[in-house]
mmCIF file of C-alpha atoms and ligand atoms in Angstrom:
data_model
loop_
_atom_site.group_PDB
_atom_site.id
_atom_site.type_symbol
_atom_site.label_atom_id
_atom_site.label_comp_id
_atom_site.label_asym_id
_atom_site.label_seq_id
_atom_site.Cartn_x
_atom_site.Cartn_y
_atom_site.Cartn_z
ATOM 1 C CA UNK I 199 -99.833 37.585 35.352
ATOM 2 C CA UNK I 200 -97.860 35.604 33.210
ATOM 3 C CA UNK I 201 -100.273 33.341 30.201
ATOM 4 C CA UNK I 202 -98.761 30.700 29.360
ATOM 5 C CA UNK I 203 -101.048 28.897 26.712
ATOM 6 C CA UNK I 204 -101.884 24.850 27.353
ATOM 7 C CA UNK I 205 -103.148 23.161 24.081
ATOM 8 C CA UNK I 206 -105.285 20.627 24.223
ATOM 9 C CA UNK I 207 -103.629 17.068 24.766
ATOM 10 C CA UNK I 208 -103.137 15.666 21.221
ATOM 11 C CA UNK I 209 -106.067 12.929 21.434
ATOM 12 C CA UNK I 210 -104.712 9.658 22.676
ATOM 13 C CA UNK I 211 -101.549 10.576 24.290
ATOM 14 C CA UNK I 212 -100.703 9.336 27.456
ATOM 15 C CA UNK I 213 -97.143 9.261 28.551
ATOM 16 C CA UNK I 214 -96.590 5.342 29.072
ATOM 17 C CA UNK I 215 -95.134 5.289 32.884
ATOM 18 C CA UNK I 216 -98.399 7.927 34.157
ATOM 19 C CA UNK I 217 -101.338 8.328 32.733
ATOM 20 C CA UNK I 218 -102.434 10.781 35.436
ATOM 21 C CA UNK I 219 -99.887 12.981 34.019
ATOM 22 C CA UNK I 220 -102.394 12.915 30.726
ATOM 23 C CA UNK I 221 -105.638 13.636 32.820
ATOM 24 C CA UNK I 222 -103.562 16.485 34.331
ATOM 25 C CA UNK I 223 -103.136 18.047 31.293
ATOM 26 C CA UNK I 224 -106.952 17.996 30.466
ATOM 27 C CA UNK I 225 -107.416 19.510 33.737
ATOM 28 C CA UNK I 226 -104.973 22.838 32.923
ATOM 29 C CA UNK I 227 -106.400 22.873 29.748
ATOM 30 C CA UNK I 228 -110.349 23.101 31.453
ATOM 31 C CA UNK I 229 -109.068 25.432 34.167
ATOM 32 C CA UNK I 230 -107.073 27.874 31.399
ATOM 33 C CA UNK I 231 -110.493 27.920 29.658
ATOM 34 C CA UNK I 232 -112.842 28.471 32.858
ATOM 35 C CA UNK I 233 -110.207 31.077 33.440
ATOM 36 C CA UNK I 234 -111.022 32.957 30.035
ATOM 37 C CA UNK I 235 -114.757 32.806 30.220
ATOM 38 C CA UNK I 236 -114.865 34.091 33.198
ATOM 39 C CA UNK I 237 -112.408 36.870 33.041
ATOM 40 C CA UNK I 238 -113.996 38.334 29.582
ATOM 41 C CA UNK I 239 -116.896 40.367 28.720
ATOM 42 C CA UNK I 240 -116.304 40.295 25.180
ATOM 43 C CA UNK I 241 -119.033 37.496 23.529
ATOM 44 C CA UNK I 242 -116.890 36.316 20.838
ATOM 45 C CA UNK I 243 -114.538 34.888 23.565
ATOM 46 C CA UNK I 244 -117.686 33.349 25.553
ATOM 47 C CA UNK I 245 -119.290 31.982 22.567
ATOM 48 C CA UNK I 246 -115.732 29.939 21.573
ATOM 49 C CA UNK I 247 -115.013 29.289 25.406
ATOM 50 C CA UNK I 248 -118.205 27.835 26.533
ATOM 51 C CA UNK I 249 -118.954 25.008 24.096
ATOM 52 C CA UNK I 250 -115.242 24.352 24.278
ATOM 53 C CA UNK I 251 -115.419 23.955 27.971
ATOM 54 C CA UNK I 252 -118.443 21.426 27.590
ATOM 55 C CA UNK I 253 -117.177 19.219 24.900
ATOM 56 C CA UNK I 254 -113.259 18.958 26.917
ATOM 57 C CA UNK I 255 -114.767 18.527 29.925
ATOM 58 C CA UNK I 256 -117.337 15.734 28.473
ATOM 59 C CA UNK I 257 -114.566 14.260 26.933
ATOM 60 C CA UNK I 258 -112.436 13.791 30.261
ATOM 61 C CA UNK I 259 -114.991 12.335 32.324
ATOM 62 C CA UNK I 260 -116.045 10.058 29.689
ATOM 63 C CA UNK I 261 -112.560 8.916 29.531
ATOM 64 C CA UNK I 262 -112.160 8.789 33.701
ATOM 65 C CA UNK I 263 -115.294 6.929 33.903
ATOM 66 C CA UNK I 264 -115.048 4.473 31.110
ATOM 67 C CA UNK I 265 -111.703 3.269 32.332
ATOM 68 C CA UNK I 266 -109.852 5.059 35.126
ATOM 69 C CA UNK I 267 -111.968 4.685 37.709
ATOM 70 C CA UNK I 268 -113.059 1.238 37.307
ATOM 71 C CA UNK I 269 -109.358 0.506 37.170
ATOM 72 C CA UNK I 270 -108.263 2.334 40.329
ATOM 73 C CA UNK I 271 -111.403 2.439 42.042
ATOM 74 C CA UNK I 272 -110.181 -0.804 44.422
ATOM 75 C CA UNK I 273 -107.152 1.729 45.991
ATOM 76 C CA UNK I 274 -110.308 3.583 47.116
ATOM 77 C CA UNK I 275 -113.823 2.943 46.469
ATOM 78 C CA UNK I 276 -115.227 6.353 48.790
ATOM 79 C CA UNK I 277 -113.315 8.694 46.821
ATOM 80 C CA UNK I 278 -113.686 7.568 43.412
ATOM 81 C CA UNK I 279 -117.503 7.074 44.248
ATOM 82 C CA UNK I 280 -117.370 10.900 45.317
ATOM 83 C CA UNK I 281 -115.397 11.601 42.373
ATOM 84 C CA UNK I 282 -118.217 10.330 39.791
ATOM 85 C CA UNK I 283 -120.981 11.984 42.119
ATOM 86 C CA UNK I 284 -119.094 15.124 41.120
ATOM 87 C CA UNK I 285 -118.895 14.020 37.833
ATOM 88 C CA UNK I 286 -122.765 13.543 37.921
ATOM 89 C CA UNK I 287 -123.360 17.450 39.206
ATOM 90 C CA UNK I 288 -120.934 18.887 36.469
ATOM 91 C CA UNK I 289 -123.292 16.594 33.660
ATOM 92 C CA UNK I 290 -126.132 18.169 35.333
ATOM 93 C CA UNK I 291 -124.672 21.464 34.974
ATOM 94 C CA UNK I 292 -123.856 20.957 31.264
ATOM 95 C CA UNK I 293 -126.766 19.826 30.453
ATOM 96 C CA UNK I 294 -128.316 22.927 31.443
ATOM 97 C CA UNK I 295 -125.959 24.810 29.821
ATOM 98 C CA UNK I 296 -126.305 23.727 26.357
ATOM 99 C CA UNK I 297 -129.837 25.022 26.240
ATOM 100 C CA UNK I 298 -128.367 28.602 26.716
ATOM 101 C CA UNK I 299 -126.408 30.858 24.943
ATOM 102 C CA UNK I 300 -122.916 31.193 25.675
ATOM 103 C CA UNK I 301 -122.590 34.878 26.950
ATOM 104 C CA UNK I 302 -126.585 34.836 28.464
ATOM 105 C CA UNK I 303 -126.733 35.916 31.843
ATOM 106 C CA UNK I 304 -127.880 32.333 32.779
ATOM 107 C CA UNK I 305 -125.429 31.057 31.258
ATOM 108 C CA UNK I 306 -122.892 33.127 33.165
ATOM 109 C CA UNK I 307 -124.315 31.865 35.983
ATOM 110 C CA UNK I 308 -123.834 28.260 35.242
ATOM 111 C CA UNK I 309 -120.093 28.975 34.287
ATOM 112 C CA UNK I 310 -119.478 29.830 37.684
ATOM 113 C CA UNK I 311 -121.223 27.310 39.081
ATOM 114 C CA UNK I 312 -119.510 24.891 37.211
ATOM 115 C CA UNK I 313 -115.676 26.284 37.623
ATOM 116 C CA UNK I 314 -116.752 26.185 41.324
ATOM 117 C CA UNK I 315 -117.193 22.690 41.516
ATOM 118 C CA UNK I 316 -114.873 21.263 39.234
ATOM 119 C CA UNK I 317 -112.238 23.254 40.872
ATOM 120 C CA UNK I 318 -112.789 20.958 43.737
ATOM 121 C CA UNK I 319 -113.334 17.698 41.593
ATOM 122 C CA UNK I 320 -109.999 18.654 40.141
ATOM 123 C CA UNK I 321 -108.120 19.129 43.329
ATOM 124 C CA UNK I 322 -109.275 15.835 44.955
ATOM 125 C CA UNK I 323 -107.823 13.831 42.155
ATOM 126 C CA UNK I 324 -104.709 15.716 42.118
ATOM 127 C CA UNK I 325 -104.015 16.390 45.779
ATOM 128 C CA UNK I 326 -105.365 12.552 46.724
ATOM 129 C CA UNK I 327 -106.469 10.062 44.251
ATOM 130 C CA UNK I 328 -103.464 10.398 41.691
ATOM 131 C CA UNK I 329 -101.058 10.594 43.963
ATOM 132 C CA UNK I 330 -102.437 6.929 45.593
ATOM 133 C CA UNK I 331 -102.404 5.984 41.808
ATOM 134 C CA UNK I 332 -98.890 6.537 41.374
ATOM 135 C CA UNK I 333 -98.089 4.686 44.252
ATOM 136 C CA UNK I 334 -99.828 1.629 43.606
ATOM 137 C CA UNK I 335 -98.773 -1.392 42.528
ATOM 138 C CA UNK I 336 -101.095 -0.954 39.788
ATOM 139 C CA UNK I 337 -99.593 -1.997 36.309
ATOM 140 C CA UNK I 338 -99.584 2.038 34.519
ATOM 141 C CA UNK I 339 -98.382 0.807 31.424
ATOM 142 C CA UNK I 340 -101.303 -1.192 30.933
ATOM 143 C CA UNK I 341 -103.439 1.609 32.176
ATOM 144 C CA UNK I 342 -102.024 4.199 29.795
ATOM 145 C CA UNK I 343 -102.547 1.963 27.010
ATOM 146 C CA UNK I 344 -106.572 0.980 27.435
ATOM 147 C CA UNK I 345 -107.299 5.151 28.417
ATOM 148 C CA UNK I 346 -105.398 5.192 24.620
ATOM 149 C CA UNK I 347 -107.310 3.239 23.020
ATOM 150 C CA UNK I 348 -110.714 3.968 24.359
ATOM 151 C CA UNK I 349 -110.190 7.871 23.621
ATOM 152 C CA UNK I 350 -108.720 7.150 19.912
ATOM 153 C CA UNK I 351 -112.062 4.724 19.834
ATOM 154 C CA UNK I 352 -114.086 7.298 20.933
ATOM 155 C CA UNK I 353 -112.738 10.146 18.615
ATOM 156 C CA UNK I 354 -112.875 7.821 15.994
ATOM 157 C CA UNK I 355 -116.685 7.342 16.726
ATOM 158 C CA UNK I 356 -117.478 11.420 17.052
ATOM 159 C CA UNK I 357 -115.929 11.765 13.356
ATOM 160 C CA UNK I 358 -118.094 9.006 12.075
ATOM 161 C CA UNK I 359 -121.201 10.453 13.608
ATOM 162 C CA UNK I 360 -120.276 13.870 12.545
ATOM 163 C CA UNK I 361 -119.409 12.653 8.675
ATOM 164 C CA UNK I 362 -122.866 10.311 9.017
ATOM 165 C CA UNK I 363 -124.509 13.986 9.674
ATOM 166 C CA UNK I 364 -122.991 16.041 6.932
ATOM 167 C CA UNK I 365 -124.014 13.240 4.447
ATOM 168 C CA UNK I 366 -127.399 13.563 5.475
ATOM 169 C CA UNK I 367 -127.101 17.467 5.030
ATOM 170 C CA UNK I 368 -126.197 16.437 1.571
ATOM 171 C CA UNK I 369 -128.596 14.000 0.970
ATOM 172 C CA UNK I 370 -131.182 17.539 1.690
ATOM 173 C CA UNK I 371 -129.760 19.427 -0.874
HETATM 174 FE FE1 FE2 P 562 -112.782 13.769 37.123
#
């Protein structure tokens, strides 16, 4: 099998014309690293994969619920309402998941649980609602550049939070 490796899509990129073309990306990125948990037993590749799969896929749906879907959700209310009930199971499945250890039996469990159903998720919006998105007479441009700025916004926020945290950890010392 060839591996090719997918990086992560630099935060806040979005090529102008499709923006579905961006959310694609997250989604190889997700699948490559659903494929590697599940296709190790060594722990030290769990424990990296896991939380990595959590925080990119928390990130996406943030991102596809914040503003994608209340943007495109007039092509086709059913399907993006089925897409954010999926979104709700794979938050449900999360949540479980961080109060496990990566590698933990349980855990395992949830992995596959999760792969299973965002493997589905993922194909709906790729086989039906981005397609109907690119079709549409829906101004992209505009699109690409409000999913830009909410995820620079958001990654902006996470780094604030995270410094507010280590200066409290100082503060302790
Ligand atoms: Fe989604």
């Amino acid at each position: 099998m060839s591996e090719k490796k997918i990086e992560a899509r630099s935060q806040g990129s979005f090529p102008m014309d499709d923006p579905t073309q961006g959310l694609l990306h997250d989604h190889q990125f997700i699948r490559q690293l659903l494929q590697r948990y599940l296709s190790t037993q060594d722990q030290k590749v769990k424990q990296y994969a896991g939380p990595r799969i959590c925080e990119a896929l928390l990130q996406h749906t943030r991102l596809e619920e914040a503003v994608f879907y209340p943007a495109v959700e007039k092509l086709d209310v059913a399907m993006t309402t089925r897409c954010l009930d999926d979104h709700h199971a794979v938050d449900e499945l999360i949540e479980q998941m961080q109060h496990l250890l990566p590698g933990d039996l349980a855990y395992d469990e949830l992995v596959t649980h999760l792969n299973e159903a965002i493997q589905v998720h993922m194909e709906l919006e790729e086989q039906q609602l981005f397609p109907l998105v690119r079709k549409s007479s829906l101004n992209l441009q505009d699109l690409a550049l409000r999913m830009q700025s909410f995820e620079s916004s958001m990654v902006s926020a996470q780094a604030k939070s995270v410094g507010q945290r280590s200066a409290r950890g100082d503060q302790l010392h």
